[in-house]
Tab-separated table of C-alpha atoms in Angstrom:
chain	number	residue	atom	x	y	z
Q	1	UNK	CA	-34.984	-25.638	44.565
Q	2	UNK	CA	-34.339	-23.247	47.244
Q	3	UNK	CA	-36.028	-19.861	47.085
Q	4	UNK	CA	-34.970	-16.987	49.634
Q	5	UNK	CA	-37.824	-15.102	51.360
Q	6	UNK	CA	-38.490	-11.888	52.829
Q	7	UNK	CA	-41.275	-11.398	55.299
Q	8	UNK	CA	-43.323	-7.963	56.311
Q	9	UNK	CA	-43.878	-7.144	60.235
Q	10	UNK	CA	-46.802	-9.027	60.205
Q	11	UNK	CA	-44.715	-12.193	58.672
Q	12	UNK	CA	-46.164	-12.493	55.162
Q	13	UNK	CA	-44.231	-13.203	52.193
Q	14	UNK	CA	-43.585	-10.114	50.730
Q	15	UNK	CA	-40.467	-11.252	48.133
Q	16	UNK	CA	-39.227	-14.383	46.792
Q	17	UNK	CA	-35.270	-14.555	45.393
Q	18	UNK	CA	-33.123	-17.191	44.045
Q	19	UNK	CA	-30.064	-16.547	46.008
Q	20	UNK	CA	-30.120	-15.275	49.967
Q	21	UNK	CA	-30.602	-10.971	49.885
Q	22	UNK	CA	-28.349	-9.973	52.905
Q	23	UNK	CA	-30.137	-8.478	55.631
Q	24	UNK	CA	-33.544	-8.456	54.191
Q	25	UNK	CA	-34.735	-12.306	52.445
Q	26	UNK	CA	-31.925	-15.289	54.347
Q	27	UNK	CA	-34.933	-17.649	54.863
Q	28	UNK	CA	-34.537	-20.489	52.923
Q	29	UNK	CA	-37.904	-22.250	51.774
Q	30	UNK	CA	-38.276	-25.270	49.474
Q	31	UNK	CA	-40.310	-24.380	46.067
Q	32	UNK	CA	-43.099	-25.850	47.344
Q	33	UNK	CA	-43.355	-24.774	50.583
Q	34	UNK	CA	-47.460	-24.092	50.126
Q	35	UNK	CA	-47.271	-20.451	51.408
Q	36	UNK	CA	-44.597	-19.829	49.108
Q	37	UNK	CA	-46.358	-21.342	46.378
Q	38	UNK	CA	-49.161	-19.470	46.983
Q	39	UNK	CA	-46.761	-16.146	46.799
Q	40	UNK	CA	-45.445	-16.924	43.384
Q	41	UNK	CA	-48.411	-17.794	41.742
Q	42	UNK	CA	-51.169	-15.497	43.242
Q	43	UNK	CA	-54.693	-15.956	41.464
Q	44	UNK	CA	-54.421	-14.016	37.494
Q	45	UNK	CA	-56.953	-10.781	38.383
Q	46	UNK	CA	-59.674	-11.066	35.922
Q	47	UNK	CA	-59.719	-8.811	33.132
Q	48	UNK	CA	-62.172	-5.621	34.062
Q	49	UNK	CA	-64.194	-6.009	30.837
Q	50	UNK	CA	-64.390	-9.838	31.700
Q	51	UNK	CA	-65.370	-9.116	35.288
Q	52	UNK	CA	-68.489	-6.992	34.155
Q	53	UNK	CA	-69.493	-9.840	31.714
Q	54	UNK	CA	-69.676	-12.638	34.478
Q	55	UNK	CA	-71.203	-9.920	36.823
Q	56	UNK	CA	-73.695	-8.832	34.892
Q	57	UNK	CA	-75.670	-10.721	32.835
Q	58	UNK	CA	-77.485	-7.269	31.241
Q	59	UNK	CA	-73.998	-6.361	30.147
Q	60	UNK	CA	-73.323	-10.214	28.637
Q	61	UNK	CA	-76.881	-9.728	26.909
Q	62	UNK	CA	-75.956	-6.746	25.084
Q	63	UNK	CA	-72.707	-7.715	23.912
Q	64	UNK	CA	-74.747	-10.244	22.199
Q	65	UNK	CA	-77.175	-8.318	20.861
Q	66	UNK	CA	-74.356	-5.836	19.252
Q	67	UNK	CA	-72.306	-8.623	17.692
Q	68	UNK	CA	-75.903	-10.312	16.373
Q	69	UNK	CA	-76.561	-6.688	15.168
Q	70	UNK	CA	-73.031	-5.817	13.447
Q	71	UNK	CA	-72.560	-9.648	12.286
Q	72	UNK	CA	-69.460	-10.305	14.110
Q	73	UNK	CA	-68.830	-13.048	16.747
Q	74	UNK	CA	-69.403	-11.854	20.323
Q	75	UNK	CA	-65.276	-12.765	20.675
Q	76	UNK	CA	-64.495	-10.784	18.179
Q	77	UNK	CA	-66.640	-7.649	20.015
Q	78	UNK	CA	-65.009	-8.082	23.269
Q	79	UNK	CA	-61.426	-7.856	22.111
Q	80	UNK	CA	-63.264	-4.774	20.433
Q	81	UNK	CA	-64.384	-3.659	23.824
Q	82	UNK	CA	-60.839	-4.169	25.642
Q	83	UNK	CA	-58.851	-2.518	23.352
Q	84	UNK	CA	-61.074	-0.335	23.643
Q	85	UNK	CA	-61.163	0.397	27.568
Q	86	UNK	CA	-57.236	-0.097	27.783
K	1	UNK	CA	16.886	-18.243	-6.144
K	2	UNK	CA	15.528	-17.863	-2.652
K	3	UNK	CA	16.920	-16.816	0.212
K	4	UNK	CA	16.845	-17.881	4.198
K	5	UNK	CA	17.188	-15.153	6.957
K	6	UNK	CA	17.282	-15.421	10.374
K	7	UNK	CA	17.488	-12.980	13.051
K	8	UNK	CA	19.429	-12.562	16.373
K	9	UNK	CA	16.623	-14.660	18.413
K	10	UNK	CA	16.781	-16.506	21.856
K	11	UNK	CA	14.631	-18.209	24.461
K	12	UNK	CA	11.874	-15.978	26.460
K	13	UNK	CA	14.820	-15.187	29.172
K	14	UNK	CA	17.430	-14.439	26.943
K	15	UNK	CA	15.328	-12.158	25.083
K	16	UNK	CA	14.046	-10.207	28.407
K	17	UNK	CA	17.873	-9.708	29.197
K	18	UNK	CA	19.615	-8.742	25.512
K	19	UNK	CA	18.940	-5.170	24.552
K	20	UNK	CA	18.779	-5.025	20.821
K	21	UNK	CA	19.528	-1.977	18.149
K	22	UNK	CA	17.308	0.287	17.520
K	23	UNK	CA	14.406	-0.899	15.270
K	24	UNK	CA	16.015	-4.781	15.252
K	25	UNK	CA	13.746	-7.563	15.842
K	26	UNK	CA	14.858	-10.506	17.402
K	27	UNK	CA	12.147	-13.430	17.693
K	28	UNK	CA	11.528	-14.991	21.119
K	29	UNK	CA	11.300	-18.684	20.929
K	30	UNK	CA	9.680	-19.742	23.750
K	31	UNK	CA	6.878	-17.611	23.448
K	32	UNK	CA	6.901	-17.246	19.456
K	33	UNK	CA	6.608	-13.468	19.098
K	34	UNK	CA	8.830	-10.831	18.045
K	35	UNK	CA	10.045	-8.225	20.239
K	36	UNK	CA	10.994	-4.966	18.833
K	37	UNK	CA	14.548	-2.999	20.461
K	38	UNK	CA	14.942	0.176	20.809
K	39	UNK	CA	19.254	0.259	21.767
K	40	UNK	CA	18.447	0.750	25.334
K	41	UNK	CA	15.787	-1.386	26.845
K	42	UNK	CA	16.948	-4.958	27.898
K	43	UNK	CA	13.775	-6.849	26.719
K	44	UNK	CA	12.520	-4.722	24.179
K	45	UNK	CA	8.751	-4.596	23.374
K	46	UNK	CA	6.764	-7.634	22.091
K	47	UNK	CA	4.736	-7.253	18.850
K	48	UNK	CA	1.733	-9.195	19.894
K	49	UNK	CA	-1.994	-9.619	19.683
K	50	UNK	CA	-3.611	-6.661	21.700
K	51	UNK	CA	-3.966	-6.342	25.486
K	52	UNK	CA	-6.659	-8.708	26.432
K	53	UNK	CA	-7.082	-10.844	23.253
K	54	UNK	CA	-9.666	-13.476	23.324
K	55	UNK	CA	-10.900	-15.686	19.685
K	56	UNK	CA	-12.925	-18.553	19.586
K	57	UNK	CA	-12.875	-20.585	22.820
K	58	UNK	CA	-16.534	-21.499	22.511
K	59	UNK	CA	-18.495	-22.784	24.820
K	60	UNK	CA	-21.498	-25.490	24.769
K	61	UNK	CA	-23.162	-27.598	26.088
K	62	UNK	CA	-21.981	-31.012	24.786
K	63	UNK	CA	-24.562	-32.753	22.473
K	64	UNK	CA	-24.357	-36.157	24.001
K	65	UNK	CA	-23.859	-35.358	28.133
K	66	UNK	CA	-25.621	-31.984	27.861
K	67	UNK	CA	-26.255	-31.730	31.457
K	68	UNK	CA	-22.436	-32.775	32.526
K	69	UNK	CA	-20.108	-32.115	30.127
K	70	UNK	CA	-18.820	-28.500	28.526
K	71	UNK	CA	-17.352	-28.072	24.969
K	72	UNK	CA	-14.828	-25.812	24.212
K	73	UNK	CA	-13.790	-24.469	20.553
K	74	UNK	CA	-10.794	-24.023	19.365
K	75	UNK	CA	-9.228	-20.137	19.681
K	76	UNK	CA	-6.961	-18.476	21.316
K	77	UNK	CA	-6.676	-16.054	24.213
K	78	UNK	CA	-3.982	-14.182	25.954
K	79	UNK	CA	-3.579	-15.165	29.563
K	80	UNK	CA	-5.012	-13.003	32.590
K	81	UNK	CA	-1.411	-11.221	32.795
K	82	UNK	CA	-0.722	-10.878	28.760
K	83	UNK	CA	2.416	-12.568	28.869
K	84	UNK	CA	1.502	-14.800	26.262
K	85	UNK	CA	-0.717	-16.099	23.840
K	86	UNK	CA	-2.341	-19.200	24.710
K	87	UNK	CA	-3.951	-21.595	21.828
K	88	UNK	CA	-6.353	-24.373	22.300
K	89	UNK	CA	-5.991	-25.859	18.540
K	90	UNK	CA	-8.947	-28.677	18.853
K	91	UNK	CA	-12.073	-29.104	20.269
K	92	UNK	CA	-12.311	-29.915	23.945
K	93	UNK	CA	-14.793	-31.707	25.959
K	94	UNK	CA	-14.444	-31.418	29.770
K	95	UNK	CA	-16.832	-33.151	32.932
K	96	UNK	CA	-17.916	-30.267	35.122
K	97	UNK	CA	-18.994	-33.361	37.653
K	98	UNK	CA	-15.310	-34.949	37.756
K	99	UNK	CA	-12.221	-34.185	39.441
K	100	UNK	CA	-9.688	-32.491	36.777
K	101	UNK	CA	-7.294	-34.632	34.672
K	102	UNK	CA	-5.464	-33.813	31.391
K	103	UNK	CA	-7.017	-34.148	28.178
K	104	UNK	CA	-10.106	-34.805	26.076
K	105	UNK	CA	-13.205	-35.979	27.393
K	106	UNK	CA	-11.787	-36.131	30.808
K	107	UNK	CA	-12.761	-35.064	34.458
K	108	UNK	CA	-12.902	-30.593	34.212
K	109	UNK	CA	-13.253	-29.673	38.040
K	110	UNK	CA	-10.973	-28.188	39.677
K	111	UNK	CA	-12.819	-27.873	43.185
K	112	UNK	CA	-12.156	-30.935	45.282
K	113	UNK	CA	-15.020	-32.972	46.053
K	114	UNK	CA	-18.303	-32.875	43.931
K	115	UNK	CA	-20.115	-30.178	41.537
K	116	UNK	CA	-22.330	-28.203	43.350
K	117	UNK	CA	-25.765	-27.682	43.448
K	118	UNK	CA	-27.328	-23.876	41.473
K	119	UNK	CA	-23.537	-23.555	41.715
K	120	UNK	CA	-21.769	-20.952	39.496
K	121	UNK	CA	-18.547	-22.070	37.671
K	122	UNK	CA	-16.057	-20.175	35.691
K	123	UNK	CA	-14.045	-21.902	32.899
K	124	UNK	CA	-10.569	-21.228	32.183
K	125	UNK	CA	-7.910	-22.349	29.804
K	126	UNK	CA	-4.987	-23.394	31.064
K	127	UNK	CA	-1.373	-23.552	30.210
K	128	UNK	CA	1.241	-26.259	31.166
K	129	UNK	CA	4.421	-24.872	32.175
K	130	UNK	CA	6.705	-27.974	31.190
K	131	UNK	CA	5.576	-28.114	27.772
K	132	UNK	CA	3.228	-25.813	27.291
K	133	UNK	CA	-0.164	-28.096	26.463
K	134	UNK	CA	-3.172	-26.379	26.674
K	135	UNK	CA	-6.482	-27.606	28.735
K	136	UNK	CA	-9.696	-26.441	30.246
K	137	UNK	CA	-11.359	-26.389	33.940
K	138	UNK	CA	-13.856	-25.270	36.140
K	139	UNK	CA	-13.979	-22.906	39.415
K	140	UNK	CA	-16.023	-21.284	41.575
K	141	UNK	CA	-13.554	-18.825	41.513
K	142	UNK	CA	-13.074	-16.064	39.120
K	143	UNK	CA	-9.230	-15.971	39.658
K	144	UNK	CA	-8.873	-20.119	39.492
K	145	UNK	CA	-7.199	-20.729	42.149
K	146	UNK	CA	-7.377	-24.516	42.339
K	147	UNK	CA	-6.477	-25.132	39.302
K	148	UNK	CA	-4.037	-27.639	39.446
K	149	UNK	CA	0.019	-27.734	39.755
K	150	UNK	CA	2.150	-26.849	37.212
K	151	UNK	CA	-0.522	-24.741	35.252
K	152	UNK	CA	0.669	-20.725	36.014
K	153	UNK	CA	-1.078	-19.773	33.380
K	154	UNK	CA	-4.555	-19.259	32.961
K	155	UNK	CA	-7.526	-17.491	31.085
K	156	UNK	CA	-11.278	-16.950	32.120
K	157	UNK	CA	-13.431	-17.970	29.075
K	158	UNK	CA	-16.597	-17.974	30.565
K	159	UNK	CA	-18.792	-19.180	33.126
K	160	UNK	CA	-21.279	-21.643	33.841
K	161	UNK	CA	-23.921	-22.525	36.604
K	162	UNK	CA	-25.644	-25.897	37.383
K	163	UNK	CA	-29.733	-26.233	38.735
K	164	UNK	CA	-30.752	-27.024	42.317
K	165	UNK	CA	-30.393	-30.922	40.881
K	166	UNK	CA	-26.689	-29.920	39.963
K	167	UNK	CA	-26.843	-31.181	36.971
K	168	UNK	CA	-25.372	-28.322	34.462
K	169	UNK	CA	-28.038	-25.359	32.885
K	170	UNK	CA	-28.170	-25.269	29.063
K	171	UNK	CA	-26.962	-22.182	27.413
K	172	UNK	CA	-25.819	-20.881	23.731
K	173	UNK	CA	-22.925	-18.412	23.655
K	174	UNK	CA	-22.693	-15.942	20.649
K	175	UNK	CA	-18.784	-14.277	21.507
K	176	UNK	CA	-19.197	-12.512	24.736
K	177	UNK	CA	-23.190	-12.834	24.543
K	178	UNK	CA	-24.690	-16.141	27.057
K	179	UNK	CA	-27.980	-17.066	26.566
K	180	UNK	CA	-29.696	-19.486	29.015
K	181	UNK	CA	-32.032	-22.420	26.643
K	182	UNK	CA	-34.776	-22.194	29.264
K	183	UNK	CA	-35.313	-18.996	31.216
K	184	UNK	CA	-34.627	-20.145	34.987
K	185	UNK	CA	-36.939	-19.375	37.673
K	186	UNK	CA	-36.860	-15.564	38.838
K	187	UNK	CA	-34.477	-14.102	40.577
K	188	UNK	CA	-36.710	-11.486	41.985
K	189	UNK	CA	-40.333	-11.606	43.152
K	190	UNK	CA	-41.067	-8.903	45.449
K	191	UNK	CA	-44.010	-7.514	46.103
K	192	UNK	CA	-42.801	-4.732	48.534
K	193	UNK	CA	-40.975	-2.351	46.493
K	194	UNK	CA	-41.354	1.039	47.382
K	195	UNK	CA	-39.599	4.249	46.987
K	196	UNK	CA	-36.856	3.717	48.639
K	197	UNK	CA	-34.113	1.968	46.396
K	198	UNK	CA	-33.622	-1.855	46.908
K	199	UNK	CA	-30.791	-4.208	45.687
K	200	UNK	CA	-31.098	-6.986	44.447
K	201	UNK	CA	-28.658	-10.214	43.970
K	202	UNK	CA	-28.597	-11.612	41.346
K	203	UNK	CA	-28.466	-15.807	40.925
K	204	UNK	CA	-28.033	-16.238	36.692
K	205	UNK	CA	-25.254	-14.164	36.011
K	206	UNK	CA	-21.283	-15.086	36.457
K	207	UNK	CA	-20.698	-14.579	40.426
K	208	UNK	CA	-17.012	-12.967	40.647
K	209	UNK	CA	-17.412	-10.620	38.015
K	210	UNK	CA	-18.815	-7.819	36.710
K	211	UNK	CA	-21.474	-8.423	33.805
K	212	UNK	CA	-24.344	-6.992	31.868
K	213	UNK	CA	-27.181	-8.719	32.569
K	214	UNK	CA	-30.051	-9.484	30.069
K	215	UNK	CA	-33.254	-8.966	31.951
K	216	UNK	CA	-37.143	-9.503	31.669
K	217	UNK	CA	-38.836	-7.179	33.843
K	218	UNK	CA	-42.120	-6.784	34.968
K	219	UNK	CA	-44.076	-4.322	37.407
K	220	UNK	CA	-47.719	-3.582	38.536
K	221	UNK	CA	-48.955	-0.596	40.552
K	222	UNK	CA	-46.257	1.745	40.020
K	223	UNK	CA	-43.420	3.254	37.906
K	224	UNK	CA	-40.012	1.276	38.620
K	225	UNK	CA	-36.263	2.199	37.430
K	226	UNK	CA	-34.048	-0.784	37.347
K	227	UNK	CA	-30.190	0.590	37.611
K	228	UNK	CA	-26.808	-0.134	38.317
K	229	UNK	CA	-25.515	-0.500	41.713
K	230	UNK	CA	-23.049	2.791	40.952
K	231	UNK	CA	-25.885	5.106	39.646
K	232	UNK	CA	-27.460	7.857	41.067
K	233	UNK	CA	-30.473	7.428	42.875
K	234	UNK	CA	-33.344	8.510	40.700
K	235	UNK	CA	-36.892	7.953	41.004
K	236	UNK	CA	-38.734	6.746	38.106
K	237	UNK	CA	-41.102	9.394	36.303
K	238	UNK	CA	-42.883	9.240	32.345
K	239	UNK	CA	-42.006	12.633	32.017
K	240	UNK	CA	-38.254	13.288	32.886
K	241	UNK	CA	-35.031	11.213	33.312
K	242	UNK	CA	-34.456	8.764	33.998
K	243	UNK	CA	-37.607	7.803	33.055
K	244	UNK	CA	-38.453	4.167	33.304
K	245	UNK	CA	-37.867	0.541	32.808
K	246	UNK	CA	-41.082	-0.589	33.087
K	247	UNK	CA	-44.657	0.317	34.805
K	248	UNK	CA	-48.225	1.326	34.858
K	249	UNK	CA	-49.699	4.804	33.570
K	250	UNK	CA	-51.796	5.813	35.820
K	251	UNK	CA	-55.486	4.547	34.944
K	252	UNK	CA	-54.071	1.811	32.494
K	253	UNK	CA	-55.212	-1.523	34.341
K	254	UNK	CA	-52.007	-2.779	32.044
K	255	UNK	CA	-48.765	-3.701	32.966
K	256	UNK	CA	-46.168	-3.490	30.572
K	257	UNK	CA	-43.175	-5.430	30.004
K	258	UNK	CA	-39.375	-4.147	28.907
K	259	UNK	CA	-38.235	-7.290	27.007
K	260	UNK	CA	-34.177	-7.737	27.035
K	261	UNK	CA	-33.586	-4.971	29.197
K	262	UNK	CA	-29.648	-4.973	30.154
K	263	UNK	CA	-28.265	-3.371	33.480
K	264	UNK	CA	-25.002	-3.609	34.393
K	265	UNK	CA	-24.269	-6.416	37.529
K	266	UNK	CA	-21.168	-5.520	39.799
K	267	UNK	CA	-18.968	-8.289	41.240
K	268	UNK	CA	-21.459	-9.179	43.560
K	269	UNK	CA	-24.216	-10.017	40.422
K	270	UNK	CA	-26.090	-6.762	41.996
K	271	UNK	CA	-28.583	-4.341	40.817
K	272	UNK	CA	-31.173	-1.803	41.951
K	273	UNK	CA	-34.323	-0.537	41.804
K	274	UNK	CA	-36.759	1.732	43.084
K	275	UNK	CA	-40.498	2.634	42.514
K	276	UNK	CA	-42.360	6.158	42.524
K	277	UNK	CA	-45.379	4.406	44.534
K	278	UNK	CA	-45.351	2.182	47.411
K	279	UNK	CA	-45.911	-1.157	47.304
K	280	UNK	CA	-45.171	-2.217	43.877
K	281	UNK	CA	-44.259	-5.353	42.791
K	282	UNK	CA	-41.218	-6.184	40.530
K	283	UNK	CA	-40.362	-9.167	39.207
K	284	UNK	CA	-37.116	-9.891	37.216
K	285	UNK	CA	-36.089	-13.074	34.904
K	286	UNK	CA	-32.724	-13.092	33.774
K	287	UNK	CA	-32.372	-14.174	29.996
K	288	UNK	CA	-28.505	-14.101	29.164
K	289	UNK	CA	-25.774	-11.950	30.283
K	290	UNK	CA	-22.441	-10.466	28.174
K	291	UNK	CA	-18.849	-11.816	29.881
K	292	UNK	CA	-16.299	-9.671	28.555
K	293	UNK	CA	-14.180	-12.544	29.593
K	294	UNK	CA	-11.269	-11.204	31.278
K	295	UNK	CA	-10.707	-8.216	29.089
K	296	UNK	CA	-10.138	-5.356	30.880
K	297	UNK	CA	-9.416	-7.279	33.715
């Protein structure tokens, strides 16, 4: 399938389109063209509450030591936690 | 004991010339419909169904060649000038990837050569002017007009688009309401929205015609107002209008998601949108779209 790109001034994809946008995204790319690709499925950013779990193993340690102390999984405290912080 | 009447009638010509009483109907044969006199308009008016009339007239995918061949319900419809009343009174199935012939189960194209690849197809009904049999076809063009000889009149019924295979997309119609079976890849991934308004075409909705597109949007980074290609150009705010379609409150790490959102396409499947922060990203499935189907045409 043919996707329709649209490049900034330094020539990085900056949109992908499923039909040609006139004057700003007429290059035609095949779906897996690997810097495409890489455009329409950019790396999921890590949650913020997840990122200061793996980063920090003090953090991990006392979300442990909460859910031991409350009885609930530690799962079940970091949903908790991210509803929380939304 | 029962009684027969008949009324002063006469072919579709002869009718259009004779200029009746006042308040006398005389039927018109040829197109089976009264027409009401006045004493001094040759023609008269016809009592008929309402500017515009479409019923039934279905369309599916067919349950056996789903990814070839259309089915079409029975209904009726009046044709794209309202001269007449055109009925379909069985089931139709038509091949969208073979060259039009008469009948059931036969060839539905009315493009020479072969179906097109994430091609968009409108499907029309079609009247025989010798006698007046009624059939279906496909056209890339909203007004038909390669449908074949002999067939003045026609009737847009709905539309239909094939996949970058061309092999024909799977959709459920509810009346005027299209729903695609599998949401098809987005239409719009662009990561440089800013505040300036963009537009945006449009590749799952009928090409040709105006439409209301059924849309899932999303956004990170900003505040984005998806529009029309006629409205005003408004920048999105969470405080005053137009407000917003979808987008991120400032310190929320969320995005959120309008689900269904509809926004009006113009004949070029366009719409717009604009952000309050620059870049933002916007990206935009279409689910469905609603065909009035040449009412109001």
């Amino acid at each position: 399938m043919t996707r329709y790109v649209e490049r900034d001034g330094q020539g990085r994809i900056t949109g992908a389109y499923a039909v040609r946008q006139p004057g700003r995204a007429e290059e035609a790319l095949a779906d897996d063209d690997v810097e495409l690709a890489a455009f329409e499925t950019p790396a999921v950013p890590l949650n913020p509450v997840d990122a200061r779990l793996a980063a920090d193993p003090a953090v991990a340690g006392l979300v442990r030591a909460l859910a031991k102390r409350f009885a609930v999984s530690p799962a079940t405290l970091i949903d908790e936690i991210k509803a929380e912080t939304r | 004991m029962t009684k027969e009447v008949q009324l002063r009638r006469g072919t579709t010509a002869q009718v259009f010339a004779f200029t009746g009483q006042v308040g006398e109907l005389t039927p018109d044969t040829g197109l089976k419909r009264l027409v009401l006199h006045d004493g001094v308009t040759a023609g008269g008016k016809a009592i008929d169904a309402a500017r515009g009339w479409i019923d039934g007239l279905g369309l599916a995918n067919n349950a056996t060649a789903p990814t070839t061949d259309i089915d079409i319900g029975r209904g009726q419809a009046r044709d794209s000038t309202n001269a007449t009343i055109m009925e379909l009174t069985a089931k139709l199935t038509k091949m969208a990837n073979v060259a039009w012939a008469a009948g059931n189960n036969n060839g539905g194209l009315f493009n020479t050569g072969f179906i097109g690849v994430a091609a968009r197809y409108h499907v029309f009904l079609i009247e025989k002017d010798s006698d007046g049999s009624i059939d279906v076809g496909f056209d890339t063009s909203q007004l038909a007009p390669n449908r074949p000889a002999g067939y003045t009149r026609y009737r847009r019924i709905g539309s239909i688009q094939t996949d970058g295979s061309g092999v024909v997309m799977g959709f459920v119609q509810h009346g005027d309401l299209f729903l695609w079976t599998s949401v098809p890849a987005l239409d719009v991934n662009d990561a440089a929205l800013g505040t300036t308004r963009k537009t945006y075409s449009l590749a799952h909705v009928p090409a040709g015609v105006e439409a209301v597109a059924l849309l899932n949007v999303y956004t990170a980074g900003a505040l984005v107002f998806v529009s029309h290609v006629e409205a005003a150009d408004q920048s999105p705010s969470i405080t005053a209008a137009p407000l917003l379609t979808a987008g991120n409150v400032a310190g929320v790490s969320r995005a959120t998601m309008a689900a269904h959102f509809m926004v009006k396409t113009n004949t070029s499947g366009q719409i717009t949108a604009r952000a309050d922060a620059s870049p933002s990203t916007l990206r935009v499935a279409v689910v469905g779209w609603i065909d009035q189907r040449g009412r109001n045409a």
